[in-house]
Coordinates of N, CA and C in Angstrom, one line a residue:
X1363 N -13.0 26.0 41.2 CA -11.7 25.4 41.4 C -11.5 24.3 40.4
X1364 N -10.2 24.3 40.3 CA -9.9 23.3 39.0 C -9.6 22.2 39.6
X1365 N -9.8 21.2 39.2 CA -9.3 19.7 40.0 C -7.9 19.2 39.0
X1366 N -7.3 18.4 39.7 CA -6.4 17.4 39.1 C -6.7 16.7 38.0
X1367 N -7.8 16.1 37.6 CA -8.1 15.4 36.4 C -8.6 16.2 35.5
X1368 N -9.3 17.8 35.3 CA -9.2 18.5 34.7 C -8.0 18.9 34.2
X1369 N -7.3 19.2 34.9 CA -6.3 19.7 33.9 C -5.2 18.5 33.3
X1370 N -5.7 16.8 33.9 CA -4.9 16.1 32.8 C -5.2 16.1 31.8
X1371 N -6.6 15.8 31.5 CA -7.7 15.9 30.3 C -7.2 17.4 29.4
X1372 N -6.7 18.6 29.8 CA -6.6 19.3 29.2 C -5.3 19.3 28.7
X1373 N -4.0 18.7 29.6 CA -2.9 18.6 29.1 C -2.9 17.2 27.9
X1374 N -3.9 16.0 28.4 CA -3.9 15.2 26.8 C -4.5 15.7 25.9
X1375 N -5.2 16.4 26.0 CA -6.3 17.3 24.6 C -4.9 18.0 23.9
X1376 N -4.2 18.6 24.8 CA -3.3 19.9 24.2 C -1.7 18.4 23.3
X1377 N -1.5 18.1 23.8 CA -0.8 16.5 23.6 C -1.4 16.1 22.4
X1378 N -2.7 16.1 22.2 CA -2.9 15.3 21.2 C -3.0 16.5 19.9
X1379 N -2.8 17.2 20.0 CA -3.5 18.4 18.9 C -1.6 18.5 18.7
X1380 N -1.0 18.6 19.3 CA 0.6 18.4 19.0 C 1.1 17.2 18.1
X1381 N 0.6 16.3 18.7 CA 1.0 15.0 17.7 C 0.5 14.6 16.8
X1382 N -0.8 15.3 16.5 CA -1.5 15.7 15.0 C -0.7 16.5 14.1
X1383 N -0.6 17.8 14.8 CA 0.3 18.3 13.7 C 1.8 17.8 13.5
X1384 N 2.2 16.7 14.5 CA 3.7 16.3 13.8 C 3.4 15.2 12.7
X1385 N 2.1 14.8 12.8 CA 1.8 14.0 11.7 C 1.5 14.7 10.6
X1386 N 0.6 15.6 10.6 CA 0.3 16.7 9.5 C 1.8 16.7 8.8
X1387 N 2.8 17.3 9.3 CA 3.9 17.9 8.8 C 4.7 16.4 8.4
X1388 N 4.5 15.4 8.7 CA 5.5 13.9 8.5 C 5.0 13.6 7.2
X1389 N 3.3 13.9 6.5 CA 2.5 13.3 5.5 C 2.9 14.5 4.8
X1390 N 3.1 15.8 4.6 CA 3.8 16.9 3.9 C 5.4 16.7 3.7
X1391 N 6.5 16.1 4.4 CA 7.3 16.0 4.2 C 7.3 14.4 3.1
X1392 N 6.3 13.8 3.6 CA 6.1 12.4 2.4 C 5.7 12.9 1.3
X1393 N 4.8 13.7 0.7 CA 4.3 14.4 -0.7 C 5.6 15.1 -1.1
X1394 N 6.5 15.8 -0.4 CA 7.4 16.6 -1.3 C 8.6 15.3 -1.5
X1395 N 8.9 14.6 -0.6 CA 9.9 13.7 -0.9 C 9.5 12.6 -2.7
X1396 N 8.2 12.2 -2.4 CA 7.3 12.2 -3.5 C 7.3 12.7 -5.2
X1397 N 7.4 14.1 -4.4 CA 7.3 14.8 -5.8 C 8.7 15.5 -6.6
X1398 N 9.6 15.0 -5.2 CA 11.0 15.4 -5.8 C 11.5 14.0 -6.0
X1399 N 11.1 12.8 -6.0 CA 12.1 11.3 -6.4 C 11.8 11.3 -7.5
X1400 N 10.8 11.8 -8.2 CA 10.7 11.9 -9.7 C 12.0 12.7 -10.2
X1401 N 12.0 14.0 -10.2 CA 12.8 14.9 -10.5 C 14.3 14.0 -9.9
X1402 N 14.9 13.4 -9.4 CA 16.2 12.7 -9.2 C 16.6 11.5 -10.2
X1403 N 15.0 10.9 -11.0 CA 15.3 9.7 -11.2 C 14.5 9.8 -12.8
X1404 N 14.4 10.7 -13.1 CA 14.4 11.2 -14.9 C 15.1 10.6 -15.9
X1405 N 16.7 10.6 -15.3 CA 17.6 10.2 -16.7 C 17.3 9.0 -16.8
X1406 N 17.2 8.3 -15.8 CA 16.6 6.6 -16.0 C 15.7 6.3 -16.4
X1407 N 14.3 7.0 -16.0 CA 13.5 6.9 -16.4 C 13.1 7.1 -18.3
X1408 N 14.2 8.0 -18.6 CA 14.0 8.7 -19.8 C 14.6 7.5 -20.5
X1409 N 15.5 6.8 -20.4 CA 16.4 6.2 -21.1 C 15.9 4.3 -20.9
X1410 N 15.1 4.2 -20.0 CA 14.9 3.0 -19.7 C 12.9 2.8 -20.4
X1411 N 12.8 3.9 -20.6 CA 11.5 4.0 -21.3 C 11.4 4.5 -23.2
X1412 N 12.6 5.1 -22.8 CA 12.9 5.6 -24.6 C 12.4 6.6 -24.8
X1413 N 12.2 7.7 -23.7 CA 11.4 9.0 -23.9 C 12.4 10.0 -24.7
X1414 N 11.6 11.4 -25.4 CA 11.9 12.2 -26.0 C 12.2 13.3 -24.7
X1415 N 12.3 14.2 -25.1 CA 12.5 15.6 -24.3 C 11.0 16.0 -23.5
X1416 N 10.2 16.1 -24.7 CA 8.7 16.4 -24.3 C 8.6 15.4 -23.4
X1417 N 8.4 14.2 -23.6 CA 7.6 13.4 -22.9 C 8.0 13.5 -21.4
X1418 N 9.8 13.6 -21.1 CA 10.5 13.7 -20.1 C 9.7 15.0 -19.2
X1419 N 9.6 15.9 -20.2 CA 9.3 16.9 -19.3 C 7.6 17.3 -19.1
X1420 N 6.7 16.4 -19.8 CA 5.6 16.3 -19.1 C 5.7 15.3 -18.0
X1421 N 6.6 14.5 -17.5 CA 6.4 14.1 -16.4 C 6.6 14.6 -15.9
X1422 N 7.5 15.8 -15.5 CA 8.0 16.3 -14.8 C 7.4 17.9 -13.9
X1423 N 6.1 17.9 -14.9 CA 5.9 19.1 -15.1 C 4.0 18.6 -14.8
X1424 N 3.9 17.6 -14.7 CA 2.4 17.1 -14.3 C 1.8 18.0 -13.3
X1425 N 2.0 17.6 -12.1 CA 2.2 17.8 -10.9 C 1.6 18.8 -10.7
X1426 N 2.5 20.2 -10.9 CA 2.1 21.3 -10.9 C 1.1 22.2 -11.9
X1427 N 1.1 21.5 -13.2 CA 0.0 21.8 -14.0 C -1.3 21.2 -13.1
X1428 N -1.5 20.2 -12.5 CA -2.8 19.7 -11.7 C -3.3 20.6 -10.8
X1429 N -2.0 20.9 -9.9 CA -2.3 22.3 -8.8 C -2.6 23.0 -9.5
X1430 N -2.2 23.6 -10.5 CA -2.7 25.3 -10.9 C -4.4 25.0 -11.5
X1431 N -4.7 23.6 -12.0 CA -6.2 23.5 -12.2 C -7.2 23.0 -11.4
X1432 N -6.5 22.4 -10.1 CA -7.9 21.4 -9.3 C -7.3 22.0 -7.6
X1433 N -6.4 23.2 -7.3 CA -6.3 23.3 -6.0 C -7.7 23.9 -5.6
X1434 N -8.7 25.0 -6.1 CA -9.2 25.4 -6.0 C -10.5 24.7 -5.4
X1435 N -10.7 23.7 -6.5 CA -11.9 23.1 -6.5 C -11.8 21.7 -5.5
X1436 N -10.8 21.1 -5.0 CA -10.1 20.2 -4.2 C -10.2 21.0 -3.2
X1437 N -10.3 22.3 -2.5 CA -10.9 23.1 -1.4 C -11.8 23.0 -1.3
X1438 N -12.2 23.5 -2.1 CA -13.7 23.3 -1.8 C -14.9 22.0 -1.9
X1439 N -14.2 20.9 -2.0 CA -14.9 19.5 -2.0 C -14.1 19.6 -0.4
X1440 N -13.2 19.6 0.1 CA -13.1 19.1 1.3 C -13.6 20.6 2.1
X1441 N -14.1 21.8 1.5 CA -14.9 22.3 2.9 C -16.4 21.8 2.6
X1442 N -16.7 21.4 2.1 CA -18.3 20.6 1.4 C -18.1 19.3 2.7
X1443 N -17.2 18.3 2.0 CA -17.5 16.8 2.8 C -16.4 17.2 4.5
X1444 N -16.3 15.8 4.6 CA -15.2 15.7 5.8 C -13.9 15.8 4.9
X1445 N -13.0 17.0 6.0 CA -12.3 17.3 5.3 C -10.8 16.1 5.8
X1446 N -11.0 15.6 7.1 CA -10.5 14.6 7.4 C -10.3 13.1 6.9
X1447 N -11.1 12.9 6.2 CA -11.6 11.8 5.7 C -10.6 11.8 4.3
X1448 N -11.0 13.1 3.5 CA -10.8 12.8 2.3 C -9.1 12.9 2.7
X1449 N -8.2 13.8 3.7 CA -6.8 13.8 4.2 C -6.3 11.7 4.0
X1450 N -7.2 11.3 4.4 CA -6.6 9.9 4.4 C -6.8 9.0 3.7
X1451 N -7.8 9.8 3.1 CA -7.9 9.0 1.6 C -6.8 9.4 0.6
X1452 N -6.6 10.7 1.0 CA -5.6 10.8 -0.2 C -4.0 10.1 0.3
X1453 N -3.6 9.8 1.2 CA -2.5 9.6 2.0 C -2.7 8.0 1.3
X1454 N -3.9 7.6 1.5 CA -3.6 5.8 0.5 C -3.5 6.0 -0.9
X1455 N -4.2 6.7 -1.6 CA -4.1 7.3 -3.1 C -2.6 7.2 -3.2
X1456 N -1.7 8.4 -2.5 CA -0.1 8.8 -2.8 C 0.0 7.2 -2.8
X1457 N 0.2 6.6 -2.0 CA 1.0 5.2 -1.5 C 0.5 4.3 -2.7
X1458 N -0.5 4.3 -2.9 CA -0.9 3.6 -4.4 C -0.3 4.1 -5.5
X1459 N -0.6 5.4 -5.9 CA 0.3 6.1 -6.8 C 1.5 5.8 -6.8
X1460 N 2.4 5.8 -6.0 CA 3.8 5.4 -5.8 C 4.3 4.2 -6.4
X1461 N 3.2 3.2 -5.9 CA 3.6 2.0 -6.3 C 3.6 1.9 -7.8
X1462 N 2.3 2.2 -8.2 CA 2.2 2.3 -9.7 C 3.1 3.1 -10.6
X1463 N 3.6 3.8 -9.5 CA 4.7 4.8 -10.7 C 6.3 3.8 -10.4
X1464 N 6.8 3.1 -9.2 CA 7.5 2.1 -9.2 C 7.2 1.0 -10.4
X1465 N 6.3 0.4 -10.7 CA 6.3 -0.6 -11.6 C 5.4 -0.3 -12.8
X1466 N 5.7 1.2 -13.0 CA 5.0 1.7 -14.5 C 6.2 1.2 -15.2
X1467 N 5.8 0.3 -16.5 CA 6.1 0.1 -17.9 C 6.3 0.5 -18.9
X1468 N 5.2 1.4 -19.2 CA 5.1 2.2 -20.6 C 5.0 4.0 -19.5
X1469 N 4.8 4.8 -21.1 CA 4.8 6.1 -20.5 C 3.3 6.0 -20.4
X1470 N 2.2 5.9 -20.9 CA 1.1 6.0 -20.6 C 1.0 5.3 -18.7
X1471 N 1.4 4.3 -18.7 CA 1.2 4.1 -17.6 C 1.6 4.9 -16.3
X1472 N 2.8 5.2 -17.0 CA 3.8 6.6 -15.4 C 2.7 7.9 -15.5
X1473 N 2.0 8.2 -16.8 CA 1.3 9.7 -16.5 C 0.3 9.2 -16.0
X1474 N 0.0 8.3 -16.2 CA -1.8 7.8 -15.1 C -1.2 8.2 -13.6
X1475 N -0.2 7.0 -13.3 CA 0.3 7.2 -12.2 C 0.7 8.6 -11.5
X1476 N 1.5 9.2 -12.3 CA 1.6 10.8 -11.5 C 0.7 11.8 -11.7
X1477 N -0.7 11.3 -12.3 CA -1.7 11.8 -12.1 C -2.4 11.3 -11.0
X1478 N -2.3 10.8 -10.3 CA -3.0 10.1 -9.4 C -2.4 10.7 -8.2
X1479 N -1.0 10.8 -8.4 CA 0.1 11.1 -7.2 C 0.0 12.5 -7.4
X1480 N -0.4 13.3 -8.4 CA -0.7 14.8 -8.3 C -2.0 15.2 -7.3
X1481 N -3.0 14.5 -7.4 CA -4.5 14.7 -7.0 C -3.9 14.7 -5.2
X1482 N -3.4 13.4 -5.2 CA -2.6 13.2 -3.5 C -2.1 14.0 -2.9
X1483 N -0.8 14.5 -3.9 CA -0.7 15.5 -3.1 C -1.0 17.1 -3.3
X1484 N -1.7 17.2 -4.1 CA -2.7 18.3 -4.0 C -3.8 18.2 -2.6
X1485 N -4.1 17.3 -2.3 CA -5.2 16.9 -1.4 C -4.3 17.4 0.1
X1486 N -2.9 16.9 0.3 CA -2.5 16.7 1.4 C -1.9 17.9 1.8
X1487 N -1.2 18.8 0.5 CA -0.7 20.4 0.7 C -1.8 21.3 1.4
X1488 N -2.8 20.9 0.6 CA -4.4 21.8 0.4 C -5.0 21.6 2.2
X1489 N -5.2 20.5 1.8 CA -6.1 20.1 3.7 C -5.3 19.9 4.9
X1490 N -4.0 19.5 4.5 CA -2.9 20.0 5.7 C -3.2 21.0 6.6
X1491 N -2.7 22.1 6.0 CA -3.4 23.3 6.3 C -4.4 24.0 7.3
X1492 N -5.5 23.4 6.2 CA -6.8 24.2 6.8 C -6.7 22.7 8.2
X1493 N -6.2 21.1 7.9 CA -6.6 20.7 9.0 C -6.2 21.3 10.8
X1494 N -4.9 21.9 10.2 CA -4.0 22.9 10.9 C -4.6 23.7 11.8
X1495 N -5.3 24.5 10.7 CA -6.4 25.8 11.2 C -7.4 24.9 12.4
X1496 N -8.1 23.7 11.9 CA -9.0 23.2 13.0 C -8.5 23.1 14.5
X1497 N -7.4 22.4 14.2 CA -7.0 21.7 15.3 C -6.4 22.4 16.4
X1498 N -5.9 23.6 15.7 CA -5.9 24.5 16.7 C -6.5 26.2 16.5
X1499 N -7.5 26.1 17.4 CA -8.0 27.7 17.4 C -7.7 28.6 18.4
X1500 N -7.3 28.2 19.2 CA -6.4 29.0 20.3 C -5.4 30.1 19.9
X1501 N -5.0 30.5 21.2 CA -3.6 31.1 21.0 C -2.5 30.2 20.5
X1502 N -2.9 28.9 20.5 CA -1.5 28.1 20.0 C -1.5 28.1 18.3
X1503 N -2.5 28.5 17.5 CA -2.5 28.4 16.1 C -1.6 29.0 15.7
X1504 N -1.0 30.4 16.2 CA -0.1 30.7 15.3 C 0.9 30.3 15.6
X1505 N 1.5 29.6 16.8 CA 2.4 28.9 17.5 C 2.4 27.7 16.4
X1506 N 1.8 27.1 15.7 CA 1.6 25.8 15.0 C 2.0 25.6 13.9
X1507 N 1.4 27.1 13.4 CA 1.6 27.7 12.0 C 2.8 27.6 11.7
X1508 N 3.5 28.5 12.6 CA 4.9 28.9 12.5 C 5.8 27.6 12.2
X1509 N 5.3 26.9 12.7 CA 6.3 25.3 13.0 C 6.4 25.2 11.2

């Protein structure tokens, strides 16, 4: 027989694996807002820096050149270590990155910075995810997914 405090413990277990993933998806909605304020704020950037065409469009175009070279290998360091760990490390990385790309100066300085904010949210797309997969193995996973 099931007792009363059983099944609180299992309704805060199920509670808490929910409000993980609205966080999961609040730190995915922060990487794409991220990676589209660039893409908004170019002409300024281009004109307030004295960029060329090229240069405009390696910033623009960083990002996704990183994912097509390090999603791979960024999986597989977080199925190697804690894959949790490195999720919140990268979550302070963006927020660093951000800043540094707010009071980047020169262009050398903005590509360090959206290099930094590529790796972030490479990290946060990539282990979102699979954190996804952990948290729920149930019949609720694909319920989760879907979201």
């Amino acid at each position: 027989m099931v007792s009363r405090n059983d099944v609180m413990i299992l309704n805060n277990s199920n509670t808490r694996r929910w409000t993980a993933l609205c966080g999961l998806y609040l730190c995915s909605i922060g990487a794409c807002i991220d990676f589209s304020a660039i893409r908004i704020t170019i002409p300024y950037i281009q004109e307030s820096l004295r960029l060329n065409v090229f240069h405009t469009q390696l910033i623009t175009s960083i990002e996704p050149i990183l994912y097509c070279f390090l999603a791979i290998f960024i999986g597989k360091v977080g199925d190697t270590w804690n894959r949790k760990l490195l999720y919140y490390l990268s979550l302070f990385l963006l927020l660093f990155a951000t800043i540094l790309i707010f009071l980047a100066s020169t262009y050398t300085e903005l590509i360090i910075a959206r290099i930094l904010s590529g790796i972030a949210i490479i990290i946060i797309s990539i282990h979102g995810i699979a954190l996804c997969n952990e948290i729920f193995k149930n019949h609720n996973q694909l319920r989760a997914m879907s979201y």
